[in-house]
Short mmCIF file of C-alpha atoms in Angstrom, two decimals:
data_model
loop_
_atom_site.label_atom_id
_atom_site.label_comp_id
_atom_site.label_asym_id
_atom_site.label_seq_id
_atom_site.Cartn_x
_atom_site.Cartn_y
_atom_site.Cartn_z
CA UNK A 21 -33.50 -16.09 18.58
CA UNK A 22 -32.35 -13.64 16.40
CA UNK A 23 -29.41 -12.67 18.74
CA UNK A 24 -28.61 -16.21 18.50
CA UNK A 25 -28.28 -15.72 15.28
CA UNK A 26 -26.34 -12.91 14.69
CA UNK A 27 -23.86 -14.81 16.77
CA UNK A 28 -23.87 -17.86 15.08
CA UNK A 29 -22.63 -15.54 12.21
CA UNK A 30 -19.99 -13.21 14.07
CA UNK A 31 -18.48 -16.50 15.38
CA UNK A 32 -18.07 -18.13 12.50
CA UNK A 33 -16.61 -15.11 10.69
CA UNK A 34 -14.11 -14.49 13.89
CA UNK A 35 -12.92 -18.53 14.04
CA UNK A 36 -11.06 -18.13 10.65
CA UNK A 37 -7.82 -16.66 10.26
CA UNK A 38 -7.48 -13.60 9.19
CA UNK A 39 -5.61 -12.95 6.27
CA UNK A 40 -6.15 -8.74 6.12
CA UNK A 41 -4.67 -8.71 9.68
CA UNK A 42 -1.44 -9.96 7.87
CA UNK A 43 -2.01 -7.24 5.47
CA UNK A 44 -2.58 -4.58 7.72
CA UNK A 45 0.63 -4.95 9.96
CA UNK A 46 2.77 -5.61 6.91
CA UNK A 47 1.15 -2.19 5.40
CA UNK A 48 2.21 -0.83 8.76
CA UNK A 49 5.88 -1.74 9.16
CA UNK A 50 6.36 -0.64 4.99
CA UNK A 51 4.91 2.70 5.53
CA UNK A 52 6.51 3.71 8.54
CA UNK A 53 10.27 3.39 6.73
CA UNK A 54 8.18 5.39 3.55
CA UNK A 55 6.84 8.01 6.00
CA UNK A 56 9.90 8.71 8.07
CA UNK A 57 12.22 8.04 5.14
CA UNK A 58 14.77 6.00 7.05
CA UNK A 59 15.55 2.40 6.05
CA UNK A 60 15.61 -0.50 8.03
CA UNK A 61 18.91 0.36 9.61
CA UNK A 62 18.19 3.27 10.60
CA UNK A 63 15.54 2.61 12.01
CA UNK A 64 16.73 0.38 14.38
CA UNK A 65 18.97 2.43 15.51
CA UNK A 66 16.87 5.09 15.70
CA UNK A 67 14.84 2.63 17.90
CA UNK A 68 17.81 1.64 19.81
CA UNK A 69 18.78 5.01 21.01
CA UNK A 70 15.60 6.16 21.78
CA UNK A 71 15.17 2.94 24.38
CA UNK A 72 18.79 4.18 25.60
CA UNK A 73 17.22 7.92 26.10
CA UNK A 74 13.92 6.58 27.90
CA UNK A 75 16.11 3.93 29.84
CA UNK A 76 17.68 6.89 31.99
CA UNK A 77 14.69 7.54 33.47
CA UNK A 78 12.48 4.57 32.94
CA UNK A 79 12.76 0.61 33.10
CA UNK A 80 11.23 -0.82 30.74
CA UNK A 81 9.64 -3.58 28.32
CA UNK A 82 11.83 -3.62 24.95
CA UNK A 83 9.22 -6.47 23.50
CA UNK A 84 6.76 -3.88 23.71
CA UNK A 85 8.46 -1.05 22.11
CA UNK A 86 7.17 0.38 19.16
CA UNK A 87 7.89 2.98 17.06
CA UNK A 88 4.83 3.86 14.14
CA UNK A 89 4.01 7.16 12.24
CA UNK A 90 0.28 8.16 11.55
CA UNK A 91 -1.41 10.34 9.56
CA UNK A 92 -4.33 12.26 9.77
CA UNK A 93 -5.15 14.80 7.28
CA UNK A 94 -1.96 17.19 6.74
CA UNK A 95 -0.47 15.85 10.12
CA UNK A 96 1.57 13.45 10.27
CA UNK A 97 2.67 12.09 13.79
CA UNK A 98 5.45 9.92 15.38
CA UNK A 99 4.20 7.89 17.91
CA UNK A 100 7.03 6.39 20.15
CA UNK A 101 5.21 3.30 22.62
CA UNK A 102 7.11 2.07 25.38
CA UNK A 103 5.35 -0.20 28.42
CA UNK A 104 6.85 0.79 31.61
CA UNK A 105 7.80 -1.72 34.05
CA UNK A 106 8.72 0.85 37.02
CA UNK A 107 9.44 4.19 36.81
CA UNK A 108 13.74 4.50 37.52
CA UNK A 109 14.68 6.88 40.44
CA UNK A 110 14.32 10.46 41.70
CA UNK A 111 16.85 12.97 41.15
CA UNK A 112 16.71 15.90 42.50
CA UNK A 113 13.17 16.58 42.84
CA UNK A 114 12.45 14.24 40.03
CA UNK A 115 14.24 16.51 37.30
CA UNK A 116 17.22 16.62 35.32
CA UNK A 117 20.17 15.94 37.12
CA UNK A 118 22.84 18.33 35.53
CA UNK A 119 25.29 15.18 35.93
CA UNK A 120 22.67 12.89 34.31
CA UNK A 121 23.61 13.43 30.84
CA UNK A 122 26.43 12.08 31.20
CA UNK A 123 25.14 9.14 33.19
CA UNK A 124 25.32 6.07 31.67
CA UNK A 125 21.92 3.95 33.45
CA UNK A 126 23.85 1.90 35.86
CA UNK A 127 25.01 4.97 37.39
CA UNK A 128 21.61 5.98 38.00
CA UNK A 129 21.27 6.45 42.08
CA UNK A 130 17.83 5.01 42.54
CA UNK A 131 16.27 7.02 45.52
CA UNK A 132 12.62 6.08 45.29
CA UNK A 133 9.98 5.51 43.07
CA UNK A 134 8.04 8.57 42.97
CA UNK A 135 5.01 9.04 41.07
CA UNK A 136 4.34 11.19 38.05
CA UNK A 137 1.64 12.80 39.66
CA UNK A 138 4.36 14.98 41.40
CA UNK A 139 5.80 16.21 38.73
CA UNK A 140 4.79 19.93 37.98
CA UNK A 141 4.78 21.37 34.59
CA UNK A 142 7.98 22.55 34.09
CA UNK A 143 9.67 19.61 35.97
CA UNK A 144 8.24 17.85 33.42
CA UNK A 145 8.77 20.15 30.49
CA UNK A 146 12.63 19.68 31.39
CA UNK A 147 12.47 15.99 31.08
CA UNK A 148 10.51 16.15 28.19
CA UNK A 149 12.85 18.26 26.96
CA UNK A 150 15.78 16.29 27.69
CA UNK A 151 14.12 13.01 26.53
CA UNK A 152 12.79 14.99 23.29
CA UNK A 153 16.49 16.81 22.16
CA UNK A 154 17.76 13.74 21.42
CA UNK A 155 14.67 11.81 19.72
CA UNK A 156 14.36 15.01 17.56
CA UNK A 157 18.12 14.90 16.29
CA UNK A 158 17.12 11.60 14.57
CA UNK A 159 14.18 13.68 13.01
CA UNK A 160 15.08 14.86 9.84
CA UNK A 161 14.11 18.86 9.73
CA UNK A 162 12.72 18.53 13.53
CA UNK A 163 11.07 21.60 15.30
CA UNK A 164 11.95 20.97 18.82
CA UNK A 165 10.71 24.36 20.30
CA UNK A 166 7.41 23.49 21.29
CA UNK A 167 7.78 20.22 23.29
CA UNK A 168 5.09 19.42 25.85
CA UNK A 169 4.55 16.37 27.94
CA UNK A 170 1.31 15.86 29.59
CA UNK A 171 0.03 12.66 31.78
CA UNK A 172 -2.75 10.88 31.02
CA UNK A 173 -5.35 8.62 33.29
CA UNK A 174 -4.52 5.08 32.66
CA UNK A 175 -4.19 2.34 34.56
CA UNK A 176 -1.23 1.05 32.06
CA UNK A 177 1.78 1.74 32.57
CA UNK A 178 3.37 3.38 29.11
CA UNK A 179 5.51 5.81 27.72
CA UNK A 180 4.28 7.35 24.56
CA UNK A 181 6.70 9.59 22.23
CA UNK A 182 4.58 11.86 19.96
CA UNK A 183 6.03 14.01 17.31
CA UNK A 184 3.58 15.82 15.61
CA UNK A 185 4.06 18.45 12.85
CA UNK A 186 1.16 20.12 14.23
CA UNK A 187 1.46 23.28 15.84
CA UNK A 188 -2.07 23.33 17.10
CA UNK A 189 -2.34 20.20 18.31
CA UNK A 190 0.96 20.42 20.55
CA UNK A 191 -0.92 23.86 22.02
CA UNK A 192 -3.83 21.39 23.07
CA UNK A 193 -1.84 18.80 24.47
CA UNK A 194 -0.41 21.60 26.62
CA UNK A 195 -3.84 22.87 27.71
CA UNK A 196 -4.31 19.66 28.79
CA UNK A 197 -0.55 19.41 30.61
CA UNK A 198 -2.07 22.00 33.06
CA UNK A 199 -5.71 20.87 33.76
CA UNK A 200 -4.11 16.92 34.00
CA UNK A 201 -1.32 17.79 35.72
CA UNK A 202 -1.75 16.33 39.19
CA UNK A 203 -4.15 13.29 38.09
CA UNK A 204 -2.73 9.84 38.91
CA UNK A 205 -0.96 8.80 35.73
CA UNK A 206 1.63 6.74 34.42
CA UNK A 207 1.62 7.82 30.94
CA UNK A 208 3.86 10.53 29.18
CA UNK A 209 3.05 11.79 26.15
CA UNK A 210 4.86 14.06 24.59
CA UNK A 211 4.45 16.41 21.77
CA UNK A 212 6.74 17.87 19.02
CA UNK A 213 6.47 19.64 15.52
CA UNK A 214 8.40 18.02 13.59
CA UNK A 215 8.09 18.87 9.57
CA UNK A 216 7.23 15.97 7.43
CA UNK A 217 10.56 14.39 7.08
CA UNK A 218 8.87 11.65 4.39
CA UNK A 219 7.68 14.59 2.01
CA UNK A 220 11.33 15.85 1.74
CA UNK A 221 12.31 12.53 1.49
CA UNK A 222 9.95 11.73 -1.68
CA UNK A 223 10.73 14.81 -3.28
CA UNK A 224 14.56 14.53 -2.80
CA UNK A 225 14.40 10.65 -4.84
CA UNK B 2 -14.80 27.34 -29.09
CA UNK B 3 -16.95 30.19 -27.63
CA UNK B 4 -18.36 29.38 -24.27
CA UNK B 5 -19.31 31.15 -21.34
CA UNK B 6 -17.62 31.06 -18.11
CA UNK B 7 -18.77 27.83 -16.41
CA UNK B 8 -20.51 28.43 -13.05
CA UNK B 9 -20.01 25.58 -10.35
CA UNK B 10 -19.42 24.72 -7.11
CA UNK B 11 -16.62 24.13 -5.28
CA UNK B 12 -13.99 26.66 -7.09
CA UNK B 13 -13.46 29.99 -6.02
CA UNK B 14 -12.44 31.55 -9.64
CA UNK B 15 -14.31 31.59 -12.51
CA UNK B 16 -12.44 28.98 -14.11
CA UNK B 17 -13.11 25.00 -13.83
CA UNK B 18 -11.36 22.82 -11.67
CA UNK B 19 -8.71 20.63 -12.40
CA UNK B 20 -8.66 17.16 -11.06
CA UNK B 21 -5.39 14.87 -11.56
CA UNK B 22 -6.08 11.34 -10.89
CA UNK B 23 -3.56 9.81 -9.75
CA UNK B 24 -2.27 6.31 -7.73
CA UNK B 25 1.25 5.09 -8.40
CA UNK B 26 0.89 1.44 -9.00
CA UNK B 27 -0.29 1.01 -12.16
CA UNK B 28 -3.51 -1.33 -12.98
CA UNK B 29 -5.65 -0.29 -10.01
CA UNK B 30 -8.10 1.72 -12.30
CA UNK B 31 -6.76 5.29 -13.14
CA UNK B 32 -8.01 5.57 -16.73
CA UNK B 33 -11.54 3.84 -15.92
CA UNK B 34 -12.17 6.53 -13.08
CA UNK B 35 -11.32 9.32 -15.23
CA UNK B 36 -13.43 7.89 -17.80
CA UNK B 37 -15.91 7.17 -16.02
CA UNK B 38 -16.27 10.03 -13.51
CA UNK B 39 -15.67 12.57 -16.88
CA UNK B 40 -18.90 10.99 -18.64
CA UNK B 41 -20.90 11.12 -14.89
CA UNK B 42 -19.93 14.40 -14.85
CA UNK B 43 -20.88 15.39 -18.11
CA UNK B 44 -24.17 13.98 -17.88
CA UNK B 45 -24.54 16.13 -15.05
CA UNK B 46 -24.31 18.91 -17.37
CA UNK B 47 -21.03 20.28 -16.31
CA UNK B 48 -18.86 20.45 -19.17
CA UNK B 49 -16.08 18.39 -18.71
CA UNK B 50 -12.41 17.79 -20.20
CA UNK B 51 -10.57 14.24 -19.21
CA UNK B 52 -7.00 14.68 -20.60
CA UNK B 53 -4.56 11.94 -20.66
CA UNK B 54 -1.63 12.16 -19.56
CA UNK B 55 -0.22 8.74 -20.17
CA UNK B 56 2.26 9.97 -23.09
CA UNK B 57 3.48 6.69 -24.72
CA UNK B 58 0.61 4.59 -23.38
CA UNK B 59 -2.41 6.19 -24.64
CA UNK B 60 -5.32 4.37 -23.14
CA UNK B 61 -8.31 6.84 -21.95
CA UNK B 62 -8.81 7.47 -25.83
CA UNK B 63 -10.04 3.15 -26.15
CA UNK B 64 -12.18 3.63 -22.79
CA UNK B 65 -13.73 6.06 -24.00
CA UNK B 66 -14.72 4.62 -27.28
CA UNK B 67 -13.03 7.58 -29.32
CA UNK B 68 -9.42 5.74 -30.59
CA UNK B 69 -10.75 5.67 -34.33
CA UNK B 70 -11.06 9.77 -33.76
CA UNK B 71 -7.64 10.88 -33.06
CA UNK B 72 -5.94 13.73 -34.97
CA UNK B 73 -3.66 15.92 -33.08
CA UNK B 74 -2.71 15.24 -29.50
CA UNK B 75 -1.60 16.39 -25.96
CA UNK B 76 1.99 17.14 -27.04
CA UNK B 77 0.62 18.91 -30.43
CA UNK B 78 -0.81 20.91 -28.80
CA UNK B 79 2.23 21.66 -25.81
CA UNK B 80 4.62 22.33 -29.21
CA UNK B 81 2.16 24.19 -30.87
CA UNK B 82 1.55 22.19 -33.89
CA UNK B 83 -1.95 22.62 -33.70
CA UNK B 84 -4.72 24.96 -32.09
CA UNK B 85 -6.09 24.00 -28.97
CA UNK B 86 -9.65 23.58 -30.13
CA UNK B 87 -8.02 21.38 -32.74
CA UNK B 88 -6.76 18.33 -30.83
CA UNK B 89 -10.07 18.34 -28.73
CA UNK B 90 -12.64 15.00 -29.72
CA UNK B 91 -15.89 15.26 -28.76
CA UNK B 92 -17.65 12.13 -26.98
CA UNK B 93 -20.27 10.63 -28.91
CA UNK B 94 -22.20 9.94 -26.38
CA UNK B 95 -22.38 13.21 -24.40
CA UNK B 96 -22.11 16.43 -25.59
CA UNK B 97 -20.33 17.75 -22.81
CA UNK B 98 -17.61 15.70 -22.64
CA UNK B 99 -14.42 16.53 -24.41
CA UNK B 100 -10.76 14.23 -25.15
CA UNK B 101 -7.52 16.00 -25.45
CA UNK B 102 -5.61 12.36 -26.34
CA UNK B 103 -1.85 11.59 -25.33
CA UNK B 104 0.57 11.09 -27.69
CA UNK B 105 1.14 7.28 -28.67
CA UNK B 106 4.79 7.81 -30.13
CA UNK B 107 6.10 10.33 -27.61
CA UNK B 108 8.19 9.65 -24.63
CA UNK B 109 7.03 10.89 -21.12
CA UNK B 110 9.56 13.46 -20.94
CA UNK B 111 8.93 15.15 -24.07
CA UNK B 112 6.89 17.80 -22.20
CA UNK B 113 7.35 19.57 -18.32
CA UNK B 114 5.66 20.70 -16.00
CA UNK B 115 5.47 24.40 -17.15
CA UNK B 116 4.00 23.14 -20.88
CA UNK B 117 1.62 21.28 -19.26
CA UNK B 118 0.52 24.10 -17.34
CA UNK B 119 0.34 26.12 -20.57
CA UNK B 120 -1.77 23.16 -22.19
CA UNK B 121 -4.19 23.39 -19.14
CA UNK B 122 -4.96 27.50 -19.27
CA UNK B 123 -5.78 26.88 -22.59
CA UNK B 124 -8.67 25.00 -21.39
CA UNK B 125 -9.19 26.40 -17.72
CA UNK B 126 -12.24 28.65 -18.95
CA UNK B 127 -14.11 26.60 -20.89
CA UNK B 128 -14.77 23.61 -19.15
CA UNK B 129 -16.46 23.24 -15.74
CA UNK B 130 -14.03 20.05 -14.62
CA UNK B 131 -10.73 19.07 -15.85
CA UNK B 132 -9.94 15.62 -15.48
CA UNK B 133 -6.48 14.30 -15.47
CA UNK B 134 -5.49 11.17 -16.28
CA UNK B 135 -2.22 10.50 -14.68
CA UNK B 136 0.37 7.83 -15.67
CA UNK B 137 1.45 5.36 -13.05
CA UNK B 138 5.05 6.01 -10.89
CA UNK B 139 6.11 8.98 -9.71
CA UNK B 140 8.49 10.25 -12.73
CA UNK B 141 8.00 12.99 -14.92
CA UNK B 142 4.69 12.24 -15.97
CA UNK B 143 3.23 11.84 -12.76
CA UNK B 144 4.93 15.71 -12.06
CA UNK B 145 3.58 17.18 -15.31
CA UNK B 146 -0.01 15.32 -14.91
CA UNK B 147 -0.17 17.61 -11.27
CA UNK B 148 1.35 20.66 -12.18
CA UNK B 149 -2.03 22.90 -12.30
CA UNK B 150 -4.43 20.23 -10.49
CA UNK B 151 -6.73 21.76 -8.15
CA UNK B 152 -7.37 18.54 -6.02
CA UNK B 153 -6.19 15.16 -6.49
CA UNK B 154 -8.01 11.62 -6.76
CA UNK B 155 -5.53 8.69 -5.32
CA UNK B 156 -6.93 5.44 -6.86
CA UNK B 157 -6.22 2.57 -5.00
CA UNK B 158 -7.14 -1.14 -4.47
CA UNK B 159 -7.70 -2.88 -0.76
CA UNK B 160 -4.45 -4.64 -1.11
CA UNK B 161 -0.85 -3.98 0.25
CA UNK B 162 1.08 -3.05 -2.89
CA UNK B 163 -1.63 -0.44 -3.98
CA UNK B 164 -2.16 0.87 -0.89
CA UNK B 165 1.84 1.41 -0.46
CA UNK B 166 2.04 3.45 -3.51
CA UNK B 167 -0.46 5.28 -2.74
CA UNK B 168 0.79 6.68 0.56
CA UNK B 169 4.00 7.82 -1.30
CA UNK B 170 1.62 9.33 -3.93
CA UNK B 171 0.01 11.37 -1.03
CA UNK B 172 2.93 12.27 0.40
CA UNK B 173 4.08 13.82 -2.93
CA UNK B 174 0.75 15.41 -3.18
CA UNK B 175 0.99 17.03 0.22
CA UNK B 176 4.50 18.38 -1.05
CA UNK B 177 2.30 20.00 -3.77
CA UNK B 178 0.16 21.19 -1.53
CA UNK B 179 -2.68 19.20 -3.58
CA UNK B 180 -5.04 18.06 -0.86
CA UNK B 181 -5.73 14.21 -2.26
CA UNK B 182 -9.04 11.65 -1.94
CA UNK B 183 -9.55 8.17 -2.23
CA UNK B 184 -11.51 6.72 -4.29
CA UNK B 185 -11.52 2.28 -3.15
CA UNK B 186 -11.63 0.56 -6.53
CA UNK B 187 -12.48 -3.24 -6.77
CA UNK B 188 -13.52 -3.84 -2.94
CA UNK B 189 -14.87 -6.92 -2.68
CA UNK B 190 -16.86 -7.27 -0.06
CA UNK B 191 -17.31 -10.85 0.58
CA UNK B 192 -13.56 -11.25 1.13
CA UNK B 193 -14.38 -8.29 3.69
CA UNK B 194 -16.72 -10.13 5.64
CA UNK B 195 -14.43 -13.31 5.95
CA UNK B 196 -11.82 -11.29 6.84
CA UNK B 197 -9.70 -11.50 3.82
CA UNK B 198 -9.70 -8.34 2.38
CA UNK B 199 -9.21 -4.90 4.37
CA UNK B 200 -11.92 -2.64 4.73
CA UNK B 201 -12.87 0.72 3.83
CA UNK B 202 -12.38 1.58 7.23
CA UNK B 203 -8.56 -0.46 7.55
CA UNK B 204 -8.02 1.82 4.04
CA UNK B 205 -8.88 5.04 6.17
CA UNK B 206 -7.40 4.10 8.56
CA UNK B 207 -3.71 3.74 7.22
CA UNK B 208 -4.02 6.15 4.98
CA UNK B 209 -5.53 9.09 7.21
CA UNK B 210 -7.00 10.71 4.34
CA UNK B 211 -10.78 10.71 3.69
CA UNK B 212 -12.87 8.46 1.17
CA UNK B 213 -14.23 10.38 -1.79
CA UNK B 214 -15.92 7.05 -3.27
CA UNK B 215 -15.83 3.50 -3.00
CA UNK B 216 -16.35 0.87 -6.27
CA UNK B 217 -17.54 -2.44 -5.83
CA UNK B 218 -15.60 -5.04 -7.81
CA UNK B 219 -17.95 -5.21 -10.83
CA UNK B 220 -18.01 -6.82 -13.84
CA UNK B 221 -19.63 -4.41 -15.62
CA UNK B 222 -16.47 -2.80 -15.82
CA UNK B 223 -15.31 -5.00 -17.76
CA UNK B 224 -17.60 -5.36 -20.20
CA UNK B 225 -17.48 -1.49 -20.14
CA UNK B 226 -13.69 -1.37 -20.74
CA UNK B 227 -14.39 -3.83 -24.23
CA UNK B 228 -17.32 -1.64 -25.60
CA UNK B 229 -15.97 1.72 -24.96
CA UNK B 230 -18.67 2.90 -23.14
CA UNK B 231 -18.20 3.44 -19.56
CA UNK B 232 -20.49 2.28 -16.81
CA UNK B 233 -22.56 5.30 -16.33
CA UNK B 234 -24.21 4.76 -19.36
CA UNK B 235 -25.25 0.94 -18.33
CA UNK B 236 -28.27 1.53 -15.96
CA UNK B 237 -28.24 -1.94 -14.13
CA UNK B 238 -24.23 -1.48 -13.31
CA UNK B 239 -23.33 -1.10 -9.32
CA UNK B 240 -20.54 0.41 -10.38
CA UNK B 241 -22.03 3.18 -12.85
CA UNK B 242 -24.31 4.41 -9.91
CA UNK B 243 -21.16 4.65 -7.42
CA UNK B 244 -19.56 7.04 -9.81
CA UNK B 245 -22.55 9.24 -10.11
CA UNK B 246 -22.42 9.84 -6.21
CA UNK B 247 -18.44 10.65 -6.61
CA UNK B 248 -19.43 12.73 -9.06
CA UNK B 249 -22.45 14.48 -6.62
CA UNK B 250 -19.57 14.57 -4.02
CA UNK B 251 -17.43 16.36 -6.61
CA UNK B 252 -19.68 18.76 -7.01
CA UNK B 253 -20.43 19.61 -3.65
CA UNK B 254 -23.55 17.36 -2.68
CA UNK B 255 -22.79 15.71 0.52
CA UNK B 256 -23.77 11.72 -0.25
CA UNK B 257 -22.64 9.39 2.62
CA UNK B 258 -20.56 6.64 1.59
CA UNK B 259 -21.69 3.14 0.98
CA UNK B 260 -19.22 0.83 3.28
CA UNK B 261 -21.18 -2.10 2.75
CA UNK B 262 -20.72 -3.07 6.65
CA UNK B 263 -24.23 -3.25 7.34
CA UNK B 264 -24.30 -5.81 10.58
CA UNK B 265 -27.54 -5.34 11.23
CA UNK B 266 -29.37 -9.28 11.31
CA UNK B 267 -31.56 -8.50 8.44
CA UNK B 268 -28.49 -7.31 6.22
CA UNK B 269 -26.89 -10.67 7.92
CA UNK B 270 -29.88 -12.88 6.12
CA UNK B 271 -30.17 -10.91 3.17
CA UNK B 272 -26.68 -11.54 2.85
CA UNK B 273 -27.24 -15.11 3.48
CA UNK B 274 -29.78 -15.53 1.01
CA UNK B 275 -27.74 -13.68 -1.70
CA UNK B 276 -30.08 -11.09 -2.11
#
């Protein structure tokens, strides 16, 4: 009886609409352009060239793209969130391609689909690298040295972008590169210092 | 004024702490914390300072109850015009709380950041807590009311606007390298439950900083704000007893925080029943 209760409550709170939900997200989308200091326009086409980057090696869902900055104590992180819908081609052992700078994505020779799991460490430190250099150049005052990309058990399939200004936490995330390396995955994360663009920002208005 | 060095936790010198209080959007409760937290303090025992910073739009003097007491001021004593121990008012209701007034016919840039840093040594040794009242925005009397703080108090409200400002106030603050808390003013949490108003948790959340205290919308407050004497003094006020625990916190006690999301069915009924 008294479960029956507590739902009678719950489900009359949950069968309103929510007006703090529309709060929330609008919070959201204000304080990423206050965080990263980039307007609207630049952050589209900050978004736009980072699906361009990913889209060499990756096909995948623009709706679901998302670009958001958190904070957690003194770090503040760029989270980059992109659903893939198949994973793009091989080239040469699933690594950079010394032409594939250059490649525009319909060039892309698609070989075969092969999994993540196969990618070692520094295969996969390369194309984090590569994906990384040019996501970074959009950072203001980025730290690209420490990149690290590390797979993660899910059955989603998603690309996540972290930036993080964090030294320490881009040496865990690499800890966990090597004991994760060869689980089934289809999720990238990766992880770069980058120094808080928005407190430059605030001090320079 | 001869006092000893104050003794207290949480600073590593022997000189008090100062504590800016801060939120960038004005009207979310600055001067009432300061007020209020200052007297909670002082009845503590710690001898406290609340300064306000507000040149131009003195305000901390009328919550306070001490406006009909004003001689010499913040920027009196930043020029020199008058001792130190001079432009100090003493509350009547505690005798360890202390007023260094703004200015009411100043402008905000009449004094830096380096003379208020000169204004604050003068003080440093003889009081346990320095609290700053800061203006709203982020102009030069935001700067001058952190130059010197210690730690920082962001003020905010559960709604968009205030919670906007003060992520760009924390962001400044970081700049500083003044680690700032939150202290949830006005949460109402009725409009929690229906959904309506965000949480302390949603506040967290987009914030990433940590709670220091949480205020109940209260009308006490009010009625606080038109006698000049803050809620800490009224013994049936909500409000008055959540400032006492930010004030514990401040000085070290660990107090959990009241979230008020109790979903437990007999805070469910109680709830129904208004109790």
């Amino acid at each position: 009886v008294l479960s029956l209760f507590s739902k009678l409550f719950s489900n009359k709170d949950s069968q309103r609409a929510e007006s703090k939900n529309s709060a929330k997200s609008r919070l959201q989308f204000v304080l990423i352009q206050d965080r990263a200091g980039l307007n609207n326009e630049e952050i589209a086409l900050f978004k736009k060239e980072m699906i361009e980057v990913i889209e060499r090696y990756f096909v995948i869902d623009h709706d679901g793209f998302d670009i958001s900055y958190e904070r957690e104590g003194e770090t503040t992180t760029l989270l980059i969130n992109s659903p893939i819908v198949t994973k793009k081609a091989e080239r040469n052992k699933y690594g950079v391609n010394q032409n594939t700078q250059k490649e525009n994505k319909k060039d892309i020779n698609i070989q075969g689909d092969i999994p993540l799991k196969t990618l070692t460490l520094s295969e996969a430190q390369k194309l984090s690298n590569q994906v990384s250099k040019e996501a970074l150049s959009h950072a203001k005052e980025s730290d690209a040295k420490d990149n690290s990309i590390t797979q993660n058990q899910t059955s989603e399939t998603k690309l996540t972008l972290e930036v993080t200004n964090d030294a320490q936490g881009v040496e865990a995330i690499k800890d966990e590169v090597q004991t994760e390396a060869v689980a089934a995955s289809d999720t990238i994360i990766q992880n770069s210092p980058v120094k808080l663009p928005r407190n430059k920002h605030a001090e320079n208005r | 004024m001869g006092l000893q060095n104050p003794q207290q936790n949480g600073s590593k010198s022997d000189h008090g702490e100062v504590i800016v209080v801060t939120s960038g959007k004005g009207g979310v409760g600055k001067t009432t914390t300061t007020a209020t937290l200052g007297s909670a303090l002082a009845l503590r025992g710690k001898r406290t300072l609340v300064i306000d910073a507000d040149i131009g739009l003195r305000n901390l003097d009328v919550i306070l109850g001490l406006e009909n007491r004003i001689v010499f001021n913040l920027v009196d004593v930043a020029k020199g015009i008058c001792k130190h121990t001079q432009a100090l008012i003493k509350s009547k209701k505690n005798n360890n709380l202390f007023l260094l007034p703004a200015s009411q016919t100043d402008d905000k840039d009449v004094i830096n950041e380096d003379d208020f840093q000169k204004v604050l040594n003068h003080y440093r040794r003889e009081f346990h807590y320095i609290i700053v009242d800061s203006p709203a925005g982020i102009e030069q009397g935001f700067k001058n009311a952190c130059a010197g703080a210690d730690r920082a108090i962001v003020v905010t409200t559960p709604e968009v606007s205030a919670i906007r400002d003060a992520d760009r106030v924390i962001g400044l603050l970081n700049a500083r390298g003044i680690e700032g808390l939150i202290i949830v003013n006005r949460i109402d949490y009725d409009l929690v439950r229906k959904g309506d108003m965000l949480s302390i948790d949603d506040v967290r959340d987009i914030l990433g900083v940590d709670i220091l205290g949480i205020i109940e919308k209260d009308d006490s407050i009010i009625i606080a704000a038109n006698t000049g004497e803050p809620v800490v003094y009224n013994p049936k006020s909500k409000a008055g007893r959540a400032f006492e625990r930010i004030a514990a916190r401040i000085c070290g006690e660990q107090i959990p925080l009241r979230t008020g999301h109790g979903n437990s069915f007999w805070e469910k009924i109680t709830r129904r029943l208004g109790v």
